[in-house]
Short mmCIF file of C-alpha atoms in Angstrom, two decimals:
data_model
loop_
_atom_site.label_atom_id
_atom_site.label_comp_id
_atom_site.label_asym_id
_atom_site.label_seq_id
_atom_site.Cartn_x
_atom_site.Cartn_y
_atom_site.Cartn_z
CA MET A 1 81.86 45.59 -31.19
CA SER A 2 81.67 46.69 -34.74
CA GLU A 3 79.78 44.80 -37.29
CA PRO A 4 81.51 43.35 -40.46
CA VAL A 5 79.61 43.90 -43.62
CA ALA A 6 76.82 41.35 -43.92
CA THR A 7 77.07 39.01 -46.80
CA GLU A 8 74.51 36.93 -48.99
CA ASP A 9 75.47 33.70 -48.30
CA GLU A 10 78.78 31.52 -47.51
CA THR A 11 80.24 31.30 -50.54
CA ARG A 12 80.91 35.30 -50.37
CA PRO A 13 83.74 36.00 -48.37
CA GLU A 14 83.11 38.08 -44.96
CA ARG A 15 84.09 41.70 -45.36
CA PHE A 16 85.65 44.23 -43.01
CA ASP A 17 87.39 47.44 -43.43
CA VAL A 18 90.96 46.76 -41.13
CA ALA A 19 91.86 43.14 -40.71
CA VAL A 20 94.53 42.92 -38.23
CA ILE A 21 96.87 39.80 -38.09
CA GLY A 22 98.43 39.09 -34.52
CA GLY A 23 97.14 39.69 -30.89
CA GLY A 24 100.49 41.44 -29.11
CA PRO A 25 101.05 44.72 -28.15
CA ALA A 26 101.50 46.14 -31.88
CA GLY A 27 97.97 44.21 -33.19
CA MET A 28 96.13 45.52 -30.13
CA ALA A 29 97.13 49.28 -30.52
CA ALA A 30 96.33 49.01 -34.27
CA ALA A 31 92.91 47.60 -34.03
CA MET A 32 92.31 50.44 -31.24
CA ALA A 33 93.39 52.77 -33.03
CA ALA A 34 91.68 51.62 -36.60
CA ALA A 35 87.89 51.00 -34.49
CA GLY A 36 88.48 54.24 -32.60
CA THR A 37 88.12 56.01 -36.04
CA GLY A 38 84.51 54.58 -36.66
CA LEU A 39 86.13 51.75 -39.17
CA SER A 40 85.13 48.12 -38.75
CA THR A 41 87.80 46.32 -37.88
CA VAL A 42 88.91 42.57 -36.65
CA LEU A 43 91.65 41.44 -35.00
CA LEU A 44 92.73 37.68 -36.01
CA ASP A 45 94.86 36.04 -33.17
CA GLU A 46 95.82 32.60 -33.37
CA GLN A 47 96.12 31.99 -29.50
CA ALA A 48 93.32 32.06 -27.08
CA ALA A 49 93.49 35.38 -25.60
CA PRO A 50 95.59 38.77 -26.41
CA GLY A 51 98.90 39.55 -25.18
CA GLY A 52 100.76 38.15 -28.06
CA GLN A 53 104.23 36.24 -26.80
CA ILE A 54 104.78 39.27 -24.72
CA TYR A 55 102.07 39.56 -22.73
CA ARG A 56 101.33 36.00 -23.11
CA SER A 57 98.57 34.93 -20.41
CA ILE A 58 98.86 38.27 -18.96
CA GLU A 59 95.13 37.95 -17.66
CA LYS A 60 94.94 34.74 -15.95
CA VAL A 61 98.11 35.77 -14.88
CA ASP A 62 96.78 39.17 -13.40
CA GLU A 63 94.35 36.71 -11.49
CA GLN A 64 97.11 34.54 -10.07
CA GLY A 65 97.83 37.26 -7.37
CA ASP A 66 101.18 39.36 -6.37
CA ARG A 67 103.75 36.05 -6.82
CA MET A 68 103.54 35.78 -10.50
CA ARG A 69 103.13 39.42 -11.36
CA GLN A 70 106.50 40.09 -9.06
CA LEU A 71 108.13 36.99 -10.76
CA LEU A 72 107.46 38.20 -14.18
CA GLY A 73 108.14 41.90 -13.29
CA PRO A 74 106.43 45.34 -14.10
CA ASP A 75 107.46 45.42 -17.89
CA TYR A 76 105.04 42.38 -18.15
CA ALA A 77 102.27 43.35 -15.50
CA ARG A 78 101.80 46.77 -17.77
CA GLY A 79 100.05 44.57 -20.68
CA ALA A 80 96.97 44.07 -18.47
CA ASP A 81 96.28 47.62 -19.00
CA LEU A 82 96.56 47.34 -22.69
CA VAL A 83 94.62 44.20 -22.85
CA ARG A 84 91.62 46.10 -20.52
CA ARG A 85 91.76 48.37 -22.83
CA PHE A 86 91.54 46.27 -26.07
CA ARG A 87 88.88 44.62 -24.82
CA GLY A 88 86.74 47.52 -24.24
CA SER A 89 87.79 48.97 -28.00
CA THR A 90 84.82 48.12 -30.67
CA ALA A 91 87.30 45.86 -32.69
CA VAL A 92 86.16 42.18 -33.52
CA TYR A 93 88.19 39.93 -31.54
CA ARG A 94 88.75 36.16 -33.10
CA PRO A 95 90.79 34.40 -30.90
CA ARG A 96 92.33 30.69 -31.98
CA SER A 97 92.17 32.07 -35.75
CA ALA A 98 95.55 31.19 -37.83
CA VAL A 99 96.16 32.77 -40.81
CA PHE A 100 97.30 30.61 -43.59
CA ASP A 101 97.60 33.14 -46.56
CA LEU A 102 97.17 36.39 -47.71
CA SER A 103 97.04 38.12 -51.19
CA ALA A 104 98.13 41.60 -52.05
CA GLU A 105 94.45 42.83 -52.62
CA GLY A 106 93.77 41.77 -48.79
CA GLY A 107 91.82 38.45 -49.35
CA ILE A 108 92.83 36.59 -45.92
CA GLY A 109 92.25 32.70 -45.69
CA LEU A 110 92.32 31.54 -41.95
CA VAL A 111 91.49 28.80 -40.03
CA GLY A 112 89.93 28.20 -36.82
CA GLU A 113 87.04 25.85 -35.01
CA GLY A 114 87.63 23.16 -37.49
CA ARG A 115 87.06 25.10 -40.63
CA ALA A 116 88.51 27.40 -43.21
CA GLN A 117 87.62 30.76 -43.94
CA TRP A 118 88.18 33.40 -46.19
CA ILE A 119 87.78 37.03 -45.89
CA GLU A 120 88.31 40.16 -47.05
CA ALA A 121 89.45 43.72 -45.85
CA ARG A 122 90.81 46.97 -47.51
CA ARG A 123 93.30 47.39 -45.39
CA VAL A 124 95.32 44.12 -43.29
CA ILE A 125 97.66 45.04 -40.99
CA ILE A 126 100.53 42.37 -40.32
CA ALA A 127 101.37 42.15 -36.58
CA ALA A 128 102.66 39.00 -36.29
CA GLY A 129 105.76 39.62 -34.03
CA ALA A 130 109.10 37.84 -34.03
CA GLN A 131 110.07 34.21 -33.43
CA GLU A 132 113.56 32.94 -31.88
CA ARG A 133 116.44 32.50 -34.40
CA PRO A 134 117.23 29.28 -34.76
CA VAL A 135 120.56 28.12 -33.04
CA PRO A 136 122.19 24.93 -35.26
CA VAL A 137 124.69 23.95 -32.94
CA PRO A 138 125.73 20.13 -33.00
CA GLY A 139 122.75 18.15 -31.19
CA TRP A 140 120.43 21.47 -31.02
CA THR A 141 117.40 18.77 -32.36
CA LEU A 142 117.93 16.55 -29.42
CA PRO A 143 114.89 16.14 -26.87
CA GLY A 144 115.42 18.37 -24.37
CA VAL A 145 116.63 21.00 -26.69
CA MET A 146 114.39 24.02 -26.98
CA GLY A 147 114.41 27.90 -27.30
CA LEU A 148 114.49 30.09 -23.74
CA GLY A 149 111.71 31.93 -25.17
CA SER A 150 109.61 28.88 -25.21
CA ALA A 151 110.52 27.83 -21.53
CA GLN A 152 109.58 31.84 -20.25
CA THR A 153 106.31 31.03 -22.23
CA ALA A 154 105.63 27.88 -20.30
CA LEU A 155 106.25 30.23 -17.24
CA LYS A 156 103.92 32.82 -18.24
CA SER A 157 101.22 30.30 -19.71
CA SER A 158 101.11 27.42 -17.53
CA ALA A 159 103.58 28.70 -14.15
CA MET A 160 105.95 25.67 -15.69
CA VAL A 161 109.51 25.43 -14.91
CA SER A 162 112.09 22.67 -15.19
CA ASP A 163 112.90 20.25 -12.32
CA VAL A 164 116.01 19.19 -14.24
CA PRO A 165 119.83 20.11 -14.45
CA THR A 166 119.50 23.20 -16.91
CA VAL A 167 122.13 25.29 -19.14
CA ILE A 168 120.98 28.47 -20.79
CA ALA A 169 123.18 29.57 -23.37
CA GLY A 170 123.21 32.60 -25.82
CA SER A 171 122.64 36.28 -26.54
CA GLY A 172 120.75 38.99 -26.14
CA PRO A 173 118.60 41.14 -23.57
CA LEU A 174 116.03 38.15 -23.02
CA LEU A 175 119.23 35.92 -22.09
CA TYR A 176 118.88 37.82 -18.72
CA LEU A 177 115.15 38.55 -18.20
CA ALA A 178 113.96 35.24 -18.76
CA ALA A 179 117.09 33.69 -16.90
CA ALA A 180 116.50 36.05 -14.20
CA GLN A 181 112.69 34.87 -13.97
CA LEU A 182 113.62 31.27 -14.38
CA VAL A 183 115.84 31.23 -11.61
CA ASP A 184 113.70 33.23 -9.50
CA ALA A 185 110.99 30.55 -10.06
CA GLY A 186 113.27 27.70 -8.75
CA ALA A 187 114.11 26.38 -12.43
CA ARG A 188 117.38 24.10 -11.45
CA ILE A 189 120.15 25.78 -13.54
CA GLU A 190 123.58 24.86 -13.77
CA ALA A 191 125.17 27.01 -15.51
CA ILE A 192 124.45 30.44 -17.60
CA LEU A 193 126.48 30.95 -20.59
CA ASP A 194 126.57 34.08 -22.44
CA THR A 195 127.61 33.81 -26.26
CA THR A 196 128.18 37.82 -26.92
CA PRO A 197 131.55 38.44 -28.38
CA ARG A 198 133.91 40.60 -26.25
CA ALA A 199 134.39 42.50 -29.95
CA HIS A 200 130.83 43.46 -30.04
CA TYR A 201 131.18 45.43 -26.84
CA LEU A 202 133.92 47.25 -28.09
CA HIS A 203 131.98 48.21 -31.44
CA ALA A 204 129.09 49.16 -29.37
CA ALA A 205 130.67 51.59 -26.88
CA PRO A 206 130.41 54.39 -29.23
CA HIS A 207 126.86 54.35 -28.62
CA LEU A 208 126.24 53.83 -25.28
CA PRO A 209 126.09 57.17 -24.13
CA ARG A 210 122.70 57.74 -26.34
CA ALA A 211 121.71 54.31 -25.61
CA PHE A 212 121.65 55.29 -22.08
CA LEU A 213 119.97 58.34 -22.53
CA ALA A 214 116.80 56.82 -24.41
CA GLY A 215 115.27 55.29 -21.57
CA PRO A 216 115.38 52.89 -18.57
CA GLU A 217 116.08 49.30 -20.45
CA LEU A 218 120.08 49.47 -19.90
CA ARG A 219 119.75 49.72 -16.21
CA LYS A 220 117.81 47.07 -16.19
CA GLY A 221 119.84 44.95 -18.48
CA LEU A 222 122.35 45.32 -16.12
CA HIS A 223 120.20 44.73 -12.59
CA TRP A 224 119.02 41.00 -14.15
CA GLN A 225 123.09 40.74 -14.75
CA ARG A 226 124.00 41.36 -11.28
CA LEU A 227 121.23 39.33 -10.00
CA LEU A 228 122.06 36.35 -11.98
CA LYS A 229 125.90 36.73 -11.21
CA SER A 230 124.83 37.02 -7.39
CA SER A 231 123.01 33.72 -7.62
CA GLY A 232 125.70 31.55 -6.99
CA ILE A 233 125.23 29.90 -10.54
CA GLU A 234 127.66 29.74 -12.60
CA PHE A 235 128.17 32.35 -15.17
CA HIS A 236 130.44 32.73 -18.26
CA THR A 237 130.89 35.33 -21.00
CA ALA A 238 132.42 35.01 -24.90
CA VAL A 239 131.50 31.35 -25.18
CA HIS A 240 131.50 29.70 -27.95
CA ASP A 241 131.82 26.51 -30.18
CA ILE A 242 128.92 24.76 -28.36
CA ARG A 243 127.88 21.16 -28.50
CA ILE A 244 125.08 19.61 -27.04
CA GLU A 245 125.96 15.61 -26.23
CA GLY A 246 123.35 12.76 -25.82
CA GLU A 247 121.96 9.72 -28.06
CA ARG A 248 118.63 9.92 -27.51
CA GLN A 249 118.19 12.86 -25.44
CA VAL A 250 120.59 15.44 -23.86
CA SER A 251 123.05 14.43 -21.83
CA GLY A 252 125.56 17.37 -21.46
CA LEU A 253 127.15 20.21 -23.08
CA ARG A 254 130.76 21.39 -24.00
CA ALA A 255 131.67 24.47 -24.73
CA ARG A 256 134.65 27.13 -24.66
CA ALA A 257 135.45 30.32 -22.76
CA GLY A 258 138.49 31.46 -23.96
CA SER A 259 141.16 28.65 -22.88
CA TRP A 260 139.07 27.27 -20.80
CA GLU A 261 136.86 23.88 -21.84
CA LEU A 262 133.67 23.95 -20.11
CA HIS A 263 131.68 20.57 -19.28
CA TYR A 264 128.20 19.79 -17.93
CA ASP A 265 125.79 17.21 -17.42
CA CYS A 266 122.43 18.64 -18.07
CA GLU A 267 119.17 17.07 -19.28
CA LEU A 268 117.77 20.47 -20.74
CA VAL A 269 119.36 23.19 -22.67
CA LEU A 270 117.73 26.46 -23.31
CA LEU A 271 119.21 28.27 -26.17
CA HIS A 272 118.47 31.63 -27.48
CA GLU A 273 120.37 34.25 -29.64
CA GLY A 274 117.86 36.45 -30.45
CA VAL A 275 114.57 36.79 -32.13
CA VAL A 276 113.70 37.60 -36.03
CA PRO A 277 110.86 39.28 -37.77
CA ASN A 278 107.76 36.80 -38.81
CA THR A 279 108.08 37.70 -42.36
CA GLN A 280 105.55 35.13 -44.07
CA LEU A 281 102.82 36.09 -44.45
CA ALA A 282 104.31 39.48 -45.94
CA MET A 283 106.21 37.53 -48.18
CA VAL A 284 103.30 35.35 -49.23
CA ALA A 285 101.67 38.51 -49.91
CA GLY A 286 104.19 39.57 -52.45
CA ALA A 287 105.78 42.51 -50.20
CA GLU A 288 108.92 43.76 -51.03
CA HIS A 289 111.46 42.87 -48.86
CA ARG A 290 115.47 44.02 -47.94
CA TYR A 291 118.30 42.35 -45.57
CA SER A 292 118.86 44.31 -42.61
CA ARG A 293 122.69 43.43 -42.04
CA LEU A 294 122.57 44.64 -38.70
CA GLN A 295 119.84 42.33 -37.65
CA ALA A 296 120.96 39.43 -40.06
CA SER A 297 117.65 39.20 -41.26
CA TRP A 298 114.81 39.89 -43.99
CA GLN A 299 112.65 42.99 -43.56
CA PRO A 300 109.35 44.15 -45.67
CA VAL A 301 110.16 47.54 -47.15
CA LEU A 302 107.63 50.18 -45.14
CA ASP A 303 107.41 53.97 -44.82
CA PRO A 304 107.30 55.39 -41.24
CA PHE A 305 103.53 54.57 -40.57
CA GLY A 306 103.89 50.84 -41.83
CA ARG A 307 102.70 51.36 -45.20
CA SER A 308 104.15 48.22 -47.76
CA SER A 309 104.95 48.04 -51.20
CA LEU A 310 101.30 46.46 -51.62
CA ALA A 311 98.66 48.91 -51.47
CA ALA A 312 96.32 47.26 -49.30
CA VAL A 313 98.88 45.69 -46.63
CA LEU A 314 100.65 47.64 -43.84
CA VAL A 315 103.24 46.07 -41.39
CA ALA A 316 103.56 46.84 -37.87
CA GLY A 317 105.68 45.72 -34.71
CA ASP A 318 108.36 43.14 -34.61
CA ALA A 319 107.03 41.69 -37.79
CA CYS A 320 108.82 44.53 -39.59
CA GLY A 321 112.36 44.18 -37.62
CA ILE A 322 112.93 43.71 -33.96
CA ARG A 323 112.70 47.04 -31.95
CA GLY A 324 110.87 46.45 -28.48
CA ALA A 325 107.21 46.04 -26.79
CA ASP A 326 106.94 49.90 -25.98
CA ILE A 327 108.02 50.48 -29.86
CA ALA A 328 105.76 47.68 -31.19
CA HIS A 329 103.08 49.80 -29.77
CA ALA A 330 103.68 52.47 -31.14
CA ALA A 331 104.52 51.36 -34.48
CA GLY A 332 101.15 49.50 -34.49
CA GLU A 333 98.88 53.00 -33.30
CA LEU A 334 100.76 54.29 -36.46
CA ALA A 335 99.77 51.33 -38.74
CA GLY A 336 96.14 51.87 -37.21
CA LEU A 337 95.96 55.59 -37.88
CA ALA A 338 97.67 55.09 -41.48
CA ALA A 339 94.93 52.80 -42.51
CA SER A 340 92.25 55.09 -41.28
CA ALA A 341 93.52 57.75 -42.99
CA ASP A 342 94.11 55.74 -46.24
CA LEU A 343 90.35 54.57 -46.14
CA GLY A 344 89.18 58.54 -45.45
CA ALA A 345 88.18 58.34 -41.77
CA LEU A 346 91.11 60.44 -40.47
CA SER A 347 92.07 63.49 -42.43
CA GLY A 348 95.76 63.85 -43.21
CA ASP A 349 95.90 67.17 -40.43
CA GLU A 350 94.35 64.43 -38.19
CA LEU A 351 96.71 61.59 -39.02
CA GLU A 352 99.38 64.29 -38.40
CA ARG A 353 98.43 65.45 -34.72
CA ARG A 354 97.46 62.15 -33.74
CA SER A 355 100.50 60.05 -34.75
CA GLY A 356 102.81 63.02 -33.12
CA ALA A 357 103.67 61.20 -29.64
CA SER A 358 104.22 57.31 -31.15
CA ARG A 359 106.47 59.01 -34.14
CA ARG A 360 108.70 60.92 -31.16
CA LEU A 361 108.96 57.70 -29.03
CA ILE A 362 110.11 55.58 -31.64
CA ALA A 363 112.58 58.10 -32.64
CA ARG A 364 113.58 58.69 -28.82
CA LYS A 365 114.19 55.06 -28.61
CA ALA A 366 116.14 54.54 -31.89
CA PRO A 367 119.92 54.80 -30.47
CA LEU A 368 119.16 52.37 -27.86
CA ARG A 369 118.03 50.41 -30.54
CA ARG A 370 121.18 50.64 -32.24
CA PHE A 371 123.56 49.75 -29.75
CA LEU A 372 121.75 46.70 -29.14
CA ASP A 373 121.53 45.50 -32.69
CA ILE A 374 125.61 46.01 -32.27
CA LEU A 375 126.02 44.45 -28.96
CA PHE A 376 124.07 41.54 -30.03
CA ARG A 377 124.26 40.71 -33.50
CA PRO A 378 124.69 36.95 -33.93
CA ARG A 379 127.92 35.31 -34.21
CA ASP A 380 129.39 34.18 -37.52
CA GLU A 381 129.01 30.83 -36.29
CA VAL A 382 125.11 30.52 -35.45
CA LEU A 383 124.52 32.20 -38.93
CA VAL A 384 126.73 29.84 -40.92
CA PRO A 385 126.98 26.22 -38.79
CA PRO A 386 130.60 25.54 -39.29
CA ASP A 387 130.80 21.85 -38.46
CA ASP A 388 129.41 19.62 -41.83
CA ALA A 389 127.21 17.40 -39.81
CA THR A 390 125.19 19.83 -38.38
CA MET A 391 121.67 19.50 -38.96
CA VAL A 392 120.09 22.90 -40.70
CA CYS A 393 116.46 22.03 -42.23
CA ARG A 394 115.42 19.88 -38.98
CA CYS A 395 112.11 18.89 -40.97
CA GLU A 396 113.60 17.00 -43.78
CA GLU A 397 117.16 16.47 -42.02
CA VAL A 398 119.17 18.07 -44.44
CA THR A 399 122.54 19.04 -42.87
CA ALA A 400 125.30 22.20 -43.44
CA GLY A 401 127.91 19.91 -45.36
CA GLU A 402 124.44 18.58 -48.10
CA LEU A 403 124.13 21.97 -48.33
CA ARG A 404 127.78 23.06 -49.28
CA GLN A 405 127.67 20.40 -51.56
CA ILE A 406 125.21 21.40 -53.42
CA ALA A 407 126.66 24.87 -53.68
CA SER A 408 129.49 23.59 -55.16
CA ILE A 409 127.99 22.09 -57.84
CA GLY A 410 126.47 25.53 -58.99
CA CYS A 411 123.43 26.06 -56.34
CA SER A 412 123.13 29.84 -56.24
CA GLY A 413 119.90 30.28 -54.09
CA PRO A 414 117.72 28.85 -51.38
CA ASN A 415 114.76 28.05 -54.08
CA GLN A 416 117.24 25.80 -55.96
CA ALA A 417 118.37 24.39 -52.83
CA LYS A 418 115.01 23.16 -51.59
CA ALA A 419 114.96 21.35 -55.44
CA PHE A 420 117.95 19.86 -54.96
CA SER A 421 117.34 18.87 -50.89
CA ARG A 422 113.83 19.47 -49.87
CA ALA A 423 115.48 22.15 -47.24
CA GLY A 424 112.29 23.89 -46.52
CA MET A 425 109.42 21.94 -47.50
CA GLY A 426 108.88 20.22 -44.47
CA PRO A 427 105.87 21.01 -42.32
CA CYS A 428 107.17 24.25 -41.05
CA GLN A 429 107.58 25.48 -44.35
CA GLY A 430 111.29 26.83 -43.77
CA ARG A 431 109.92 28.82 -41.00
CA MET A 432 113.06 27.13 -39.17
CA CYS A 433 115.77 27.25 -41.81
CA SER A 434 115.36 29.75 -44.43
CA LEU A 435 117.56 32.72 -42.81
CA THR A 436 120.63 29.64 -42.26
CA VAL A 437 119.70 27.95 -45.29
CA SER A 438 120.86 31.69 -47.03
CA HIS A 439 123.16 32.25 -44.72
CA LEU A 440 124.84 29.10 -45.59
CA LEU A 441 124.91 29.55 -49.29
CA ALA A 442 126.01 33.34 -49.31
CA ALA A 443 129.04 32.27 -47.74
CA ALA A 444 129.62 29.08 -49.85
CA ASN A 445 129.02 30.98 -53.17
CA ARG A 446 131.01 33.86 -51.46
CA ARG A 447 128.49 36.29 -52.49
CA ASP A 448 125.95 38.52 -49.61
CA VAL A 449 122.97 37.21 -48.29
CA ALA A 450 120.85 40.00 -50.12
CA GLY A 451 121.93 38.81 -53.47
CA THR A 452 121.29 35.45 -52.49
CA GLY A 453 117.92 35.92 -51.75
CA HIS A 454 115.52 34.38 -49.26
CA MET A 455 113.37 31.32 -49.82
CA ARG A 456 110.08 31.78 -52.00
CA ILE A 457 106.98 31.62 -49.78
CA ARG A 458 103.76 30.36 -50.67
CA PRO A 459 100.49 29.18 -48.81
CA PRO A 460 99.96 27.81 -46.71
CA VAL A 461 101.90 29.25 -44.07
CA LYS A 462 100.24 27.67 -41.36
CA PRO A 463 98.82 23.84 -41.29
CA VAL A 464 95.19 23.09 -42.99
CA THR A 465 93.86 19.97 -43.19
CA LEU A 466 91.64 18.80 -46.12
CA ALA A 467 88.22 18.52 -44.03
CA GLU A 468 88.96 22.22 -42.87
CA LEU A 469 89.19 23.64 -46.41
CA ALA A 470 86.43 21.02 -47.71
CA CYS A 471 83.71 23.22 -45.22
CA MET A 472 85.14 26.98 -46.28
CA GLN A 473 83.48 29.92 -45.27
CA GLY A 474 83.65 32.23 -48.15
CA LEU A 475 85.61 31.70 -51.30
CA PRO A 476 88.76 33.40 -52.34
CA PRO A 477 88.80 34.86 -56.07
CA PRO A 478 89.76 32.64 -58.87
CA PRO A 479 93.30 32.48 -59.60
CA ASP A 480 94.57 34.66 -62.92
CA SER A 481 94.59 33.02 -66.23
CA GLY A 482 98.20 32.11 -67.30
CA PRO A 483 100.43 29.23 -67.85
CA MET A 484 99.92 26.20 -65.71
CA LEU A 485 103.46 25.04 -66.40
CA PRO A 486 107.07 27.30 -65.86
CA THR A 487 107.62 28.73 -69.36
CA ALA A 488 111.56 28.40 -69.02
CA PRO A 489 113.90 26.67 -67.49
CA GLU A 490 115.98 29.08 -65.61
CA ASP A 491 112.54 30.21 -63.60
CA GLU A 492 113.24 29.38 -60.39
CA ASP A 493 109.66 28.43 -59.42
CA ALA A 494 110.25 24.93 -61.84
CA THR A 495 112.94 23.97 -59.08
CA ALA A 496 111.22 25.58 -56.02
#
């Protein structure tokens, strides 16, 4: 293990050459690449063991034997070798370390083991992965509704599946994979409702031949579809207008498939409409972002190696745009090598030579990603809830109708909407609702989302207690002197 530069006292931040945030495939690859060039490298991971969401609990599952490995599939099992190689590297691994702040200069606020700490790195690589896109349909905040990805995480980490009547609804590659795993594990699935519109298949069709040549992923998806359709479970396509029923908890689900009215009695609903990049840390550092219409999400502006608009900050993996595990690993390696080159541990020629395989893999997989993005682009009713009563911000209980009302009196952006409604000011700090708020205001004001903007993110992006801050190890630099109050009424900071 490499050692950080020693500090003279606890008020001085611990220092590293490179800090990587996130323990998934991108984070592990970035840390191994940077540490392999001799730089002091630390990987900060919220979880108790490396693997991220994709390879969650891979070491534990690997010890449980063939049954769990077969159930979760060979793509998941491949993560065991990656974790073994990471464990054998010289990178320092710090599990259970949640990052709540990141400065443009490489200062990192983190919390773990009951206290906060401020550390500094010459380069920071954000590999924070992705989160499931919120699916604000009527009834989605009822107890008994959860993300399909969360159900898959419970299967990986605790071998748990539901034993109550369950309906799965949504779209995207994970829908087929996770549903097949849950069915194989014995979950009581009543129906699988695929919400992919038929028109999307027509739009994606021209890209199909190149996507097939990009790798085996599409053939795997077709295999999962066949498994589900042959399992005896009801399987409907082109489903829309989903409404979850219940007073105190889920009791049923209604939806439409063409002219068919569907209804199921169920106690658990698993929703999934794809995943979106975790951009909060890159935003709080001040990195430039732009809106991707294809993935309907914000993404940091990066060069091919993951360098952001901030010299000290790079981004890798799904945190810079959803591209899957293989590309996440390759992008992590590119970011680790680029950080090494920027710090003088690798020559420009070496960077070109050692990054060649990863760059070629990313280029080869690009047609597949474009096909998937077009096929599984979220439906309009997911991005902009049509029912005014639908909850958008579940922390502050702000509905779609309230946000439309605010827009009608002149609110043009999500930061103004915070002041009017408190949307985005709850415990999750807008992590769940910010995208929906931007889409909804854009639609209400007949503007594009890029022009409407995103919520301004401020630390802490993760919960931290006063007690943890009180015993903070290492202190951040004092803030720049400047006006303490907004100087102009039109300054959106005044209303955020």
